[in-house]
mmCIF file of C-alpha atoms and ligand atoms in Angstrom:
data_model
loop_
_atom_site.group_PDB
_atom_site.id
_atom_site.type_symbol
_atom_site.label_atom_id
_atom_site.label_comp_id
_atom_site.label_asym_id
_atom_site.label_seq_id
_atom_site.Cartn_x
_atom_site.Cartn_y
_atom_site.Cartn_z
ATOM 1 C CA UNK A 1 -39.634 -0.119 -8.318
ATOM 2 C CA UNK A 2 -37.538 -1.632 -10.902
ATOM 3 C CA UNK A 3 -34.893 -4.685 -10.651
ATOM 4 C CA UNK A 4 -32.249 -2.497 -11.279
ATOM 5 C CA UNK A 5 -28.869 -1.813 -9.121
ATOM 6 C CA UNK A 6 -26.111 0.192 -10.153
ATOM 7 C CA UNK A 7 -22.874 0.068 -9.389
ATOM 8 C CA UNK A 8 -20.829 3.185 -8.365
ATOM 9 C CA UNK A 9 -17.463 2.742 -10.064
ATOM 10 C CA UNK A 10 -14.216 3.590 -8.139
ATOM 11 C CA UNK A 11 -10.993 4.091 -10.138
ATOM 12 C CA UNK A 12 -7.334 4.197 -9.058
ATOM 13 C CA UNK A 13 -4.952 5.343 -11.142
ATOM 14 C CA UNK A 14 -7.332 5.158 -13.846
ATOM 15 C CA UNK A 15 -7.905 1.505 -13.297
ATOM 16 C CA UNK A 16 -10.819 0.069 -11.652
ATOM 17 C CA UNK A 17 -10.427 -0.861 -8.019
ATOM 18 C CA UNK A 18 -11.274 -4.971 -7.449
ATOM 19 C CA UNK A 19 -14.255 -3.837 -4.971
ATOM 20 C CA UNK A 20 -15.719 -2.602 -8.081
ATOM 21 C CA UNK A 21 -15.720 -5.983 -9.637
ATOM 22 C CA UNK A 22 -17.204 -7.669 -6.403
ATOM 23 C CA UNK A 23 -19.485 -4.683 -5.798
ATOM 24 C CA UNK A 24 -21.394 -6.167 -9.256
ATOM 25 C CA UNK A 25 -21.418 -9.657 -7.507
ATOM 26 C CA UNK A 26 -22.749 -8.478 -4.735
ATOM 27 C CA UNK A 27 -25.406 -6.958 -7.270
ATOM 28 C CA UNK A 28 -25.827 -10.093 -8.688
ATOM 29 C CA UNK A 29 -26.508 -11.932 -4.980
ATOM 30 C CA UNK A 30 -29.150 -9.523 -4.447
ATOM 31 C CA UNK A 31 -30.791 -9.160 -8.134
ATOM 32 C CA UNK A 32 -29.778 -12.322 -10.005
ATOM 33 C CA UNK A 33 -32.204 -11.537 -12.930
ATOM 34 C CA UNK A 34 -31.826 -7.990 -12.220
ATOM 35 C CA UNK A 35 -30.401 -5.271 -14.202
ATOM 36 C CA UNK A 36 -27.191 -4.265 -13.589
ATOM 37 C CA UNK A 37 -25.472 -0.863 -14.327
ATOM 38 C CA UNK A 38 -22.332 0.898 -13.797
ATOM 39 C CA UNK A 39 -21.576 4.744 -13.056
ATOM 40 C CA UNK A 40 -17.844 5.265 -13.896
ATOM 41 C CA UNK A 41 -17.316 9.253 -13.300
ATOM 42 C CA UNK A 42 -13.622 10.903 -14.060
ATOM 43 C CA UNK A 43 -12.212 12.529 -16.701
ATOM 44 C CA UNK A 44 -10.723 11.648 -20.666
ATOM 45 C CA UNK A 45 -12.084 8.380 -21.992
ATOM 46 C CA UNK A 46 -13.451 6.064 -19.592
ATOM 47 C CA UNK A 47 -14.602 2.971 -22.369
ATOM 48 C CA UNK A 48 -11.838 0.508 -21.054
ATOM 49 C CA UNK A 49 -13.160 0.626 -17.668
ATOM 50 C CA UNK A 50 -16.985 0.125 -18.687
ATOM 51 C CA UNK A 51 -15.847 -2.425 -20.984
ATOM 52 C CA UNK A 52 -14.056 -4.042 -17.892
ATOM 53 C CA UNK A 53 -17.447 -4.071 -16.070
ATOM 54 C CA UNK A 54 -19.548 -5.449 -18.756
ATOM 55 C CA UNK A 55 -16.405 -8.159 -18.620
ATOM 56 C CA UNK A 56 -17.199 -8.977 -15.016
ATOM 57 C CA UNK A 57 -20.840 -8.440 -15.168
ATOM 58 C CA UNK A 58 -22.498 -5.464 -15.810
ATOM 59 C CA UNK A 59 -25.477 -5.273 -18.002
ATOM 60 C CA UNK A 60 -25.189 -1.521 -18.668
ATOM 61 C CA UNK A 61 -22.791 1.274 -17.796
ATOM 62 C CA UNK A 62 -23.027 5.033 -18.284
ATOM 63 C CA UNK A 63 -19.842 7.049 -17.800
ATOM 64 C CA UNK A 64 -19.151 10.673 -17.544
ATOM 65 C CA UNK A 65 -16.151 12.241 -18.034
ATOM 66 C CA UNK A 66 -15.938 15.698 -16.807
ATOM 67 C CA UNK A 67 -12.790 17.811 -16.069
ATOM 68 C CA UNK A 68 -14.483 18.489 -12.588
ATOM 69 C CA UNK A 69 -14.600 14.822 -11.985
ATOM 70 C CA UNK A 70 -10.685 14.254 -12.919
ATOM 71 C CA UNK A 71 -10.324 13.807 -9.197
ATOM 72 C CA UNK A 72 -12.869 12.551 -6.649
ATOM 73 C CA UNK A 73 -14.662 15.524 -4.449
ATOM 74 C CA UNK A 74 -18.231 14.431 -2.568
ATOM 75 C CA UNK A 75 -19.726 17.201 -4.039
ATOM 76 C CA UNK A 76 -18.424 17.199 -7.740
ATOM 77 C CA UNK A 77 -19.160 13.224 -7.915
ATOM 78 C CA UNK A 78 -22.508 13.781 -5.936
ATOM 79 C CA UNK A 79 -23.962 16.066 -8.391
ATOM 80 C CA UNK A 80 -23.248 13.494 -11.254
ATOM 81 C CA UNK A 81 -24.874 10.659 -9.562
ATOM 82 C CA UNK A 82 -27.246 11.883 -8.315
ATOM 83 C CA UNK A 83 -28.140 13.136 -11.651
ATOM 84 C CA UNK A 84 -28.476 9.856 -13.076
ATOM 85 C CA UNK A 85 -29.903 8.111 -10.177
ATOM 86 C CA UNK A 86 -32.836 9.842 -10.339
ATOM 87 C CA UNK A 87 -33.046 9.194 -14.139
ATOM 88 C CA UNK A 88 -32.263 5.391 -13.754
ATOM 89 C CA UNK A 89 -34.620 4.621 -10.374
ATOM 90 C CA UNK A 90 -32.703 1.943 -9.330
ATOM 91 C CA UNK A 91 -33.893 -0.344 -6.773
ATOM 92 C CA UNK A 92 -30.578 -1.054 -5.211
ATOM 93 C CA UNK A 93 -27.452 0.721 -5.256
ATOM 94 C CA UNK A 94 -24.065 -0.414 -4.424
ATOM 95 C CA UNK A 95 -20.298 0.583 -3.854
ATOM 96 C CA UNK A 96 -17.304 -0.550 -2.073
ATOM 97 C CA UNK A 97 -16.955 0.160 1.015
ATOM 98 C CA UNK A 98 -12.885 2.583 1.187
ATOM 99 C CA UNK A 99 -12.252 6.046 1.530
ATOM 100 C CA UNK A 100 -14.160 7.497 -1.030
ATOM 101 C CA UNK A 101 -17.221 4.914 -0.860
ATOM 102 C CA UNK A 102 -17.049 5.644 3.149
ATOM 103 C CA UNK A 103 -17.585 9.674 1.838
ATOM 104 C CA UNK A 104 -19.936 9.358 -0.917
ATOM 105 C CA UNK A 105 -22.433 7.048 0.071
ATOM 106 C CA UNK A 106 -23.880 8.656 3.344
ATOM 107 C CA UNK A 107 -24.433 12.034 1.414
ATOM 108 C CA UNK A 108 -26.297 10.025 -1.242
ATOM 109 C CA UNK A 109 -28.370 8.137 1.182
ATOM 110 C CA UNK A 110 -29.109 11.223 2.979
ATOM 111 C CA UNK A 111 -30.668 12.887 -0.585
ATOM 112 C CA UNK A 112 -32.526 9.752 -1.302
ATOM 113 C CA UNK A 113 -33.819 9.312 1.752
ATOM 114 C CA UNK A 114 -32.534 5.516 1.703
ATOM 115 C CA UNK A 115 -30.845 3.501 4.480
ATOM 116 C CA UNK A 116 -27.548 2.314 3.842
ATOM 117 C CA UNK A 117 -25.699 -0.354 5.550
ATOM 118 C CA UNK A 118 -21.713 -0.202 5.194
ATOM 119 C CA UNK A 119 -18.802 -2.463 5.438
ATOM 120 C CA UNK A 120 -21.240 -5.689 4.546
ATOM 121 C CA UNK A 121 -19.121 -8.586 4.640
ATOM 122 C CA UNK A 122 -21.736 -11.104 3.654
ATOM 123 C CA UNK A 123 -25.028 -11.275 2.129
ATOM 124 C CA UNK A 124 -27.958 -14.022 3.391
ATOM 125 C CA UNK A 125 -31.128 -14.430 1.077
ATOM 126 C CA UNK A 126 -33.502 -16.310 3.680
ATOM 127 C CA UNK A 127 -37.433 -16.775 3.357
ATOM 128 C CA UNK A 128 -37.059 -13.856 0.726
ATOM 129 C CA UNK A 129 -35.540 -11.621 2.829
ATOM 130 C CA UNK A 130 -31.932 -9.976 2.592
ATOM 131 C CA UNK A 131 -30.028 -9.504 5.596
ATOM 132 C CA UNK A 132 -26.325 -8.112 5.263
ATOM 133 C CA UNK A 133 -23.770 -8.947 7.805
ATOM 134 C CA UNK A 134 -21.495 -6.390 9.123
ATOM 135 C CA UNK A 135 -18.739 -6.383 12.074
ATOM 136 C CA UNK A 136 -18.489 -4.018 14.561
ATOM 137 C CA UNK A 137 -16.975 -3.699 17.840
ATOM 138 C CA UNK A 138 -13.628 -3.850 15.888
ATOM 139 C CA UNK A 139 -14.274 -6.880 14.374
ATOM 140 C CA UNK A 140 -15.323 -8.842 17.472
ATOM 141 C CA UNK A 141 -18.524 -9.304 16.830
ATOM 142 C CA UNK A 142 -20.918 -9.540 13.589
ATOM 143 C CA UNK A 143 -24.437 -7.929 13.228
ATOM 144 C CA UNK A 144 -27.152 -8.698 10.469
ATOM 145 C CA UNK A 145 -29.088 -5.625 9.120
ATOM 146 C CA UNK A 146 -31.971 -5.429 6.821
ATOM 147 C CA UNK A 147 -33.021 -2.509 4.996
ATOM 148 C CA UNK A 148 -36.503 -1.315 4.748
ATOM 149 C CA UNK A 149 -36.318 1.961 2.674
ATOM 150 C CA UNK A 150 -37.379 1.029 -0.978
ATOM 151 C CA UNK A 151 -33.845 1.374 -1.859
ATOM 152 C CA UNK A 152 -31.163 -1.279 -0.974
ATOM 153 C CA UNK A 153 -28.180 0.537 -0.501
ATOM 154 C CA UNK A 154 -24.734 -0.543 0.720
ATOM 155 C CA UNK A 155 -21.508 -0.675 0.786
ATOM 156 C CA UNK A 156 -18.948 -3.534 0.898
ATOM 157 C CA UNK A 157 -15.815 -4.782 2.728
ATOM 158 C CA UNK A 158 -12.852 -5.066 -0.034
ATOM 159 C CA UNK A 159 -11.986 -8.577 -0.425
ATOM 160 C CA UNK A 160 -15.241 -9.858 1.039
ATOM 161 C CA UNK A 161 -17.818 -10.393 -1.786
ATOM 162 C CA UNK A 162 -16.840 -13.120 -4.739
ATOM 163 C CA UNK A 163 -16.753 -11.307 -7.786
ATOM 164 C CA UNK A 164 -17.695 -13.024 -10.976
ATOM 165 C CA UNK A 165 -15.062 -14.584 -13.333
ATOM 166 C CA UNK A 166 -14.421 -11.999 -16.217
ATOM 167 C CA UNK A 167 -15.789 -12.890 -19.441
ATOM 168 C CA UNK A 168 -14.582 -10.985 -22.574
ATOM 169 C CA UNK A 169 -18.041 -12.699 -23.850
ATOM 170 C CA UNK A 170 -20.145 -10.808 -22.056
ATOM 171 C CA UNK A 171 -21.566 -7.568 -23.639
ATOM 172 C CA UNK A 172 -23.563 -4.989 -22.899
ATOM 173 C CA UNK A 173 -24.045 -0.738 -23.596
ATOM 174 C CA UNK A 174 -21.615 1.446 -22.545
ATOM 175 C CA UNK A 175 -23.768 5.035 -22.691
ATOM 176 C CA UNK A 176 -21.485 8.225 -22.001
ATOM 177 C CA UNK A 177 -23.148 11.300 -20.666
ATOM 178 C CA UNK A 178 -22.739 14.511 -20.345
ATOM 179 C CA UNK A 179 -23.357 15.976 -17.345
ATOM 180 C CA UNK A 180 -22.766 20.030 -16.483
ATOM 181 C CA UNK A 181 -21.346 20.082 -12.810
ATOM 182 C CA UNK A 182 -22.022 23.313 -11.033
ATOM 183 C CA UNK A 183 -18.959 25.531 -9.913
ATOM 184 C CA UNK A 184 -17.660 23.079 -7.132
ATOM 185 C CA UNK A 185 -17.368 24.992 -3.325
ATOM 186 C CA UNK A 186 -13.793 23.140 -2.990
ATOM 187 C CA UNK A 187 -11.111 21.795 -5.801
ATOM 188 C CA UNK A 188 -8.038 19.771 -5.689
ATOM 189 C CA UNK A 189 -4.691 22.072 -6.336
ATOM 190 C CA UNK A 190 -2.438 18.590 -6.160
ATOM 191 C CA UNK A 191 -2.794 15.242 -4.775
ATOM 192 C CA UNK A 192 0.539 14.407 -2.858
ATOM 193 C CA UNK A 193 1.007 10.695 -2.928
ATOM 194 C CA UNK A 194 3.034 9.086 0.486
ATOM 195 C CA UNK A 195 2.394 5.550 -0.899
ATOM 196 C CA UNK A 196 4.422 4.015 -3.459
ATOM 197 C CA UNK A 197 3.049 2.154 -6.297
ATOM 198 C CA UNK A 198 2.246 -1.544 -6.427
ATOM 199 C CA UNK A 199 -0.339 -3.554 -4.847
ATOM 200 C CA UNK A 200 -2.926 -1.379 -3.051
ATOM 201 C CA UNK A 201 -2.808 -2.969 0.848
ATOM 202 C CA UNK A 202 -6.904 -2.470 1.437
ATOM 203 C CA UNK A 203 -7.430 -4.871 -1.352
ATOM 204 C CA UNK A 204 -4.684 -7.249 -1.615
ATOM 205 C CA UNK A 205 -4.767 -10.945 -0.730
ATOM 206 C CA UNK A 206 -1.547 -11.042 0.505
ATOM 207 C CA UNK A 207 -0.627 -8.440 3.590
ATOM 208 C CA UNK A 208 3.138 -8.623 5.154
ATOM 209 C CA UNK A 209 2.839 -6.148 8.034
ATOM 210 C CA UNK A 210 5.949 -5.147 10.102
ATOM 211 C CA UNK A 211 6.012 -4.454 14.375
ATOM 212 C CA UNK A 212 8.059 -2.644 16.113
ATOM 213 C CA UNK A 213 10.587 -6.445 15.859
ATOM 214 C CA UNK A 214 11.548 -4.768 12.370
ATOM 215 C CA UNK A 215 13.718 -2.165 14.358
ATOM 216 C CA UNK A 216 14.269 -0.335 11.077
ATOM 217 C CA UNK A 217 13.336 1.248 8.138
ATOM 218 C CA UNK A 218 15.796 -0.876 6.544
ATOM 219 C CA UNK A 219 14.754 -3.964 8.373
ATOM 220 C CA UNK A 220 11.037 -3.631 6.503
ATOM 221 C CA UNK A 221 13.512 -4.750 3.034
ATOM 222 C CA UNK A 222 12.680 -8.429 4.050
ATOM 223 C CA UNK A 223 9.265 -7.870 4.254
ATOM 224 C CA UNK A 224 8.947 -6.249 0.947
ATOM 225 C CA UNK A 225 10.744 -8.902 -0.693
ATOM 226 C CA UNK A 226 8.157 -11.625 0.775
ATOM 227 C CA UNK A 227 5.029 -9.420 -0.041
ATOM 228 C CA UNK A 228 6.761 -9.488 -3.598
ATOM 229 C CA UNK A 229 7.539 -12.804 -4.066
ATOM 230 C CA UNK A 230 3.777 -13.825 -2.635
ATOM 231 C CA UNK A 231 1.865 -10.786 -4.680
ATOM 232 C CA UNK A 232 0.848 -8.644 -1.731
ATOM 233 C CA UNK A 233 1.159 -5.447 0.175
ATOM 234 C CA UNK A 234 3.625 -4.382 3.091
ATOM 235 C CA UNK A 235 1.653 -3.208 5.895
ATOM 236 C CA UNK A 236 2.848 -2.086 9.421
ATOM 237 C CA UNK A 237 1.526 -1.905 13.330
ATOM 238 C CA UNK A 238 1.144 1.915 14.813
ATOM 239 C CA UNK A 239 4.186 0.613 16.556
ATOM 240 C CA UNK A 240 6.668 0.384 13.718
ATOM 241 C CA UNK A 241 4.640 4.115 12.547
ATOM 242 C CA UNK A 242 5.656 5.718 15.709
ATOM 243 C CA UNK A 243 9.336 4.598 15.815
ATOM 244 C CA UNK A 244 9.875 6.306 12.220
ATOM 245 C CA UNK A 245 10.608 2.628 10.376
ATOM 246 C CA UNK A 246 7.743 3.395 7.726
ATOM 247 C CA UNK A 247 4.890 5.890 6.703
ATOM 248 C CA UNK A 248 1.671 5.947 8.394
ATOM 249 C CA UNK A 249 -0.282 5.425 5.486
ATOM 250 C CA UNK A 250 0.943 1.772 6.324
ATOM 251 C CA UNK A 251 -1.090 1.576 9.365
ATOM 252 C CA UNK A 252 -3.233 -1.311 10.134
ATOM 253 C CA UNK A 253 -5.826 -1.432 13.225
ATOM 254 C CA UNK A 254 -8.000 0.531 15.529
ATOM 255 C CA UNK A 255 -6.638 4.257 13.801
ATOM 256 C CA UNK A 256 -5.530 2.892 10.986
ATOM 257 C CA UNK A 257 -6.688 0.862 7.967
ATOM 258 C CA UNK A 258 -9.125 -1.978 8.320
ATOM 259 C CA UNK A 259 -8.044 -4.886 5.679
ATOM 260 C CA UNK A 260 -9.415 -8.827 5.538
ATOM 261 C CA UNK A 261 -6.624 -10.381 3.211
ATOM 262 C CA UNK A 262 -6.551 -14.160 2.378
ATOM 263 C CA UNK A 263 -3.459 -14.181 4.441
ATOM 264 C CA UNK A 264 -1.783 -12.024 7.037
ATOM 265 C CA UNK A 265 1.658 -12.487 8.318
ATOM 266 C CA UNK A 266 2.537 -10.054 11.053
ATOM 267 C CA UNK A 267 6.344 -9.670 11.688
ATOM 268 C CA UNK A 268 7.690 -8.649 14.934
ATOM 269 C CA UNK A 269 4.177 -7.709 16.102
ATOM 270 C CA UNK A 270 2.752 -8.171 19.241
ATOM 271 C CA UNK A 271 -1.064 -8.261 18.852
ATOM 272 C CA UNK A 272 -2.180 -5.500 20.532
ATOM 273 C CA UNK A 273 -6.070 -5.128 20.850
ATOM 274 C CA UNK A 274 -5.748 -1.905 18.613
ATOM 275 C CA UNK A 275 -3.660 -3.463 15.680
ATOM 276 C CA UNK A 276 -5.665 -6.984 16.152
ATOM 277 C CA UNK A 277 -9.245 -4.601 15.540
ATOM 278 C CA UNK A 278 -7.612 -3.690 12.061
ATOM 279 C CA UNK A 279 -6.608 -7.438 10.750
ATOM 280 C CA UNK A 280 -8.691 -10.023 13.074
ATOM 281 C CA UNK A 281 -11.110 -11.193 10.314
ATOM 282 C CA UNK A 282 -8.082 -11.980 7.493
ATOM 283 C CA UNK A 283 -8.507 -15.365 6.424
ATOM 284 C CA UNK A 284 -5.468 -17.430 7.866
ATOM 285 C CA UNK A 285 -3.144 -15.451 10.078
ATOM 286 C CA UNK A 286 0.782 -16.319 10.113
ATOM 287 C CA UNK A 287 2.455 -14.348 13.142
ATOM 288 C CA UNK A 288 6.073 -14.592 13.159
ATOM 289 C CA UNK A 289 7.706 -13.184 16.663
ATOM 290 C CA UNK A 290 10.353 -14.577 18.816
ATOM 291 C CA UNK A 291 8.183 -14.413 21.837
ATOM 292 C CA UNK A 292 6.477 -17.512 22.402
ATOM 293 C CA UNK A 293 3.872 -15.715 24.585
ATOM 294 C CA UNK A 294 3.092 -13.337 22.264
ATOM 295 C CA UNK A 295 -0.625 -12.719 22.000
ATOM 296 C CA UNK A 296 -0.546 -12.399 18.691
ATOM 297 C CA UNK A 297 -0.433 -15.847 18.869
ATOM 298 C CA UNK A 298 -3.236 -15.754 19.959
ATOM 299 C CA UNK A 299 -5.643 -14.773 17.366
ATOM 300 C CA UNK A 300 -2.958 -16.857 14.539
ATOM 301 C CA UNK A 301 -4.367 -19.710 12.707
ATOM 302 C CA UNK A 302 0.141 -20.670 12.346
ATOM 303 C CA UNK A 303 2.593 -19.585 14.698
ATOM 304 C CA UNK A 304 6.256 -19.292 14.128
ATOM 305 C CA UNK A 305 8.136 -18.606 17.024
ATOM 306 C CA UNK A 306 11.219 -17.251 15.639
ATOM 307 C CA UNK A 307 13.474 -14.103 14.857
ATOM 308 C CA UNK A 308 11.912 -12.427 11.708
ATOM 309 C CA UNK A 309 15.463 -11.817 10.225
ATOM 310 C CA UNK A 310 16.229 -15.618 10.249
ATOM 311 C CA UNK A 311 12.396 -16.929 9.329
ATOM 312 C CA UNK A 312 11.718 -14.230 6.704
ATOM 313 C CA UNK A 313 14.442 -15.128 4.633
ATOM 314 C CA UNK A 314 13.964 -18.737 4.729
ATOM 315 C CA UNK A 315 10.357 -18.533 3.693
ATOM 316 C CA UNK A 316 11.080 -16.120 0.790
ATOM 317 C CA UNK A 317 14.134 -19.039 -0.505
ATOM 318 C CA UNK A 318 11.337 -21.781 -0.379
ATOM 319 C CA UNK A 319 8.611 -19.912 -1.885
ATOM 320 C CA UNK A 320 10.572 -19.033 -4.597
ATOM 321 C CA UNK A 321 11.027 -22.605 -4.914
ATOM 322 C CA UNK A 322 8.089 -23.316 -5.451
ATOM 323 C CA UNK A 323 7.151 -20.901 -7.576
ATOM 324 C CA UNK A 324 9.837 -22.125 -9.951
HETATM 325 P P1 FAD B 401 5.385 -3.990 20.305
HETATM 326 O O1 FAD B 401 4.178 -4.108 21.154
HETATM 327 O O2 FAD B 401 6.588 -3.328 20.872
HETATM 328 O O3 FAD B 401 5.753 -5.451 19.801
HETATM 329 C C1 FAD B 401 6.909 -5.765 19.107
HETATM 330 C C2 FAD B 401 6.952 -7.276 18.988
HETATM 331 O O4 FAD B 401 8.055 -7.652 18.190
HETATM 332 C C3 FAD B 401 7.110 -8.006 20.323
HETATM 333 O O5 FAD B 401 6.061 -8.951 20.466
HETATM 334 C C4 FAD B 401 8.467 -8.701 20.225
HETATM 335 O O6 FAD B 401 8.472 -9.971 20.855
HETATM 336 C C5 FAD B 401 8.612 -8.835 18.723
HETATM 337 N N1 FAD B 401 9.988 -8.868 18.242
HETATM 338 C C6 FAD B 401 11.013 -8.034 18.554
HETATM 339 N N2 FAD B 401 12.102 -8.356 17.840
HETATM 340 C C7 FAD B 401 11.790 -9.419 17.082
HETATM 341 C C8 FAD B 401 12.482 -10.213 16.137
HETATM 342 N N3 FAD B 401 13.749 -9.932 15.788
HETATM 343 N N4 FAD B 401 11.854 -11.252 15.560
HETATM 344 C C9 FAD B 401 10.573 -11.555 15.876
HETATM 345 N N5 FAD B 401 9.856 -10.831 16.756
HETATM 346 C C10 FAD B 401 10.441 -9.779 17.337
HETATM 347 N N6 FAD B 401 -1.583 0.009 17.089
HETATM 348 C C11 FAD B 401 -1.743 -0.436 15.831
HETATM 349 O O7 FAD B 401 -0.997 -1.312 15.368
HETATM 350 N N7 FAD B 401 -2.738 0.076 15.051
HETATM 351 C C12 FAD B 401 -3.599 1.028 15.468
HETATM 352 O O8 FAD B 401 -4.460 1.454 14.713
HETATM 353 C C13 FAD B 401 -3.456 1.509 16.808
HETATM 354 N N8 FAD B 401 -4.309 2.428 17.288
HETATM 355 C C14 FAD B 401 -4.193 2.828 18.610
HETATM 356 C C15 FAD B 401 -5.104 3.722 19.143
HETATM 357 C C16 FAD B 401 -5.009 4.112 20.458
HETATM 358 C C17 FAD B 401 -6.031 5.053 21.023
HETATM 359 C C18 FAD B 401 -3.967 3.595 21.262
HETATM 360 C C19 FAD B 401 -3.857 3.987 22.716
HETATM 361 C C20 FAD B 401 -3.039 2.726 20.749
HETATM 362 C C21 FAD B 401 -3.123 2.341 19.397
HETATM 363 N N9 FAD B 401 -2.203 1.446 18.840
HETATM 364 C C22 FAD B 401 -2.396 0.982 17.585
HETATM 365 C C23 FAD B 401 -0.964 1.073 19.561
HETATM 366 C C24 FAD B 401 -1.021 -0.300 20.197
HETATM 367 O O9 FAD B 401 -1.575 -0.195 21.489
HETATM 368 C C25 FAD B 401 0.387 -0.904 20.312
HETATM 369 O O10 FAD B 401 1.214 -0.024 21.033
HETATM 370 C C26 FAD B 401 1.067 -1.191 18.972
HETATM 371 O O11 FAD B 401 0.206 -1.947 18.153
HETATM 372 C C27 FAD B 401 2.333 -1.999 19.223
HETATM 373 O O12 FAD B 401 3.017 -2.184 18.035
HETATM 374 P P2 FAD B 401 3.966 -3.452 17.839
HETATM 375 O O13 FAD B 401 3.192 -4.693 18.057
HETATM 376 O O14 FAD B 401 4.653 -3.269 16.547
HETATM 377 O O15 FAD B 401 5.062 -3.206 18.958
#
């Protein structure tokens, strides 16, 4: 078995996502002297984004551009993997761990014949053996797996896994390919897009996330202009969802999306056990909410008891302070 691990590319808006990036330094923990090679599928010309990953640490990356790949389906961008896969032999193969790596990966496993452990939020090398640490239970608790099929294959956490510092140094082959991809048993007519553009909350440092408190649609204006001003995402509880303030796609917790920013303020949100299994292991909590016994106080490394309308703005005039 060779010292090889590829990397399965994910794009966005023809850009590679960050979990990309850390998905090669999570190659890099497990291989350091290893090979390391990037599949970028899509469609059109996909040399900036292998470039990219040579830039943050890829020895190698093939790409194929394919109409039928222009937009992701498991079967479309299984055939084209698995294609080179099996030409490559890797010994390790890894991707991050969102919608379309939570998709992709278990049907690949499943034709290898490989275990795979997802969502790995940290990797242990001790007395030569890998473990990779995963939570479940909602975050409450952590487990360490270790995989025994010849193939190491997983899938990581966004935001979890240092990625290396990009080098415009570094080189390394970028080999296109052509792969034919057989008539495909479903296509995509349209993609309908319910979030807007800007920083993509699963992988952004910074999360503002709105409760029920906000009251409004309009009252989540405030939050946007702090997530602004601090480079991050608006988020929201199931709460603020229901009541109509903002889309669900901004759903954090239990049923909705399951993030671990740097830092996490939660405005006019009351912690419950739902919303706290989608945000609990986020760096350094901030919980703004004018209940003093709050639980989300709880579970926040700093507490401002407070009415978000009268906090919010204040921190967004002193930030901007200091950012001047
Ligand atoms: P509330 O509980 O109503 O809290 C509002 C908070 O705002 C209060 O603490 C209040 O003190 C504070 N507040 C009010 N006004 C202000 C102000 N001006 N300034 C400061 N603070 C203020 N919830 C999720 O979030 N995510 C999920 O994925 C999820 N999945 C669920 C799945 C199931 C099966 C079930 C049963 C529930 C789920 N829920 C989920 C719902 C969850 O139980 C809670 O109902 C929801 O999280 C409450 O949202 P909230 O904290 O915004 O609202």
């Amino acid at each position: 078995m060779s010292d090889k691990i590829v990397i399965l590319a994910e794009t966005k808006d023809n850009q590679l996502r960050n979990v990309t990036f850390e998905a090669i330094g999570a190659a890099k923990q497990v291989k350091p002297d290893g090979e390391t090679v990037g599949i970028v599928c899509g469609s059109g010309d996909m040399e900036n984004q292998a470039q990219e990953m040579i830039y943050y640490g890829a020895d190698r990356v093939i790409t194929v551009s394919n109409e039928k790949l222009e937009n992701y389906t498991s079967e479309g961008y299984t055939q084209a993997i698995m294609e080179i896969i099996e030409e490559e032999s890797p010994s390790g193969i890894v991707m991050g761990h969102t919608a379309i790596g939570k998709d992709l990966t278990p049907k690949i496993a499943s034709k290898l014949g490989a275990g795979l452990v997802s969502d790995v939020t940290e990797i242990r090398l001790e007395n030569e053996q890998l473990s990779f640490t995963r939570p479940i239970y909602s975050g409450k608790a952590f487990e360490r797996k270790t995989i025994t099929s010849d193939i190491l294959f997983f899938t990581i956490r966004p935001n979890n896994i240092p990625m290396l510092e990009r080098d415009e140094s570094r080189t390394g082959d970028i080999q296109p390919k052509d792969i034919e991809i057989s008539d495909l048993r479903t296509i995509i007519k349209e993609v309908i897009r319910k979030t807007s553009e800007g920083v993509d909350m699963s992988e952004a440092s910074v999360v503002v996330a709105g409760g029920r408190g906000v009251k409004s649609e309009e009252g989540f204006e405030p939050l946007y202009e702090l997530a602004e001003v601090l480079g991050g995402a608006v988020g929201a509880s199931r709460g603020a969802c229901d009541a109509g303030y903002c889309d669900y796609s901004l759903q954090i917790g239990q049923t909705g999306k399951v993030i671990t920013p740097d830092l996490y303020i939660a405005c006019g949100i009351s912690g419950a056990i739902q919303h706290l299994a989608g945000m609990s292991n986020s760096k350094v909590i901030v919980a703004i909410n004018k209940d003093a016994d709050s639980n989300i106080f709880n579970i926040a490394d700093y507490g401002i008891v407070g009415d978000i309308f009268e906090v919010i703005p204040l921190l967004i005039e002193e930030i901007k302070k200091i950012r001047q």
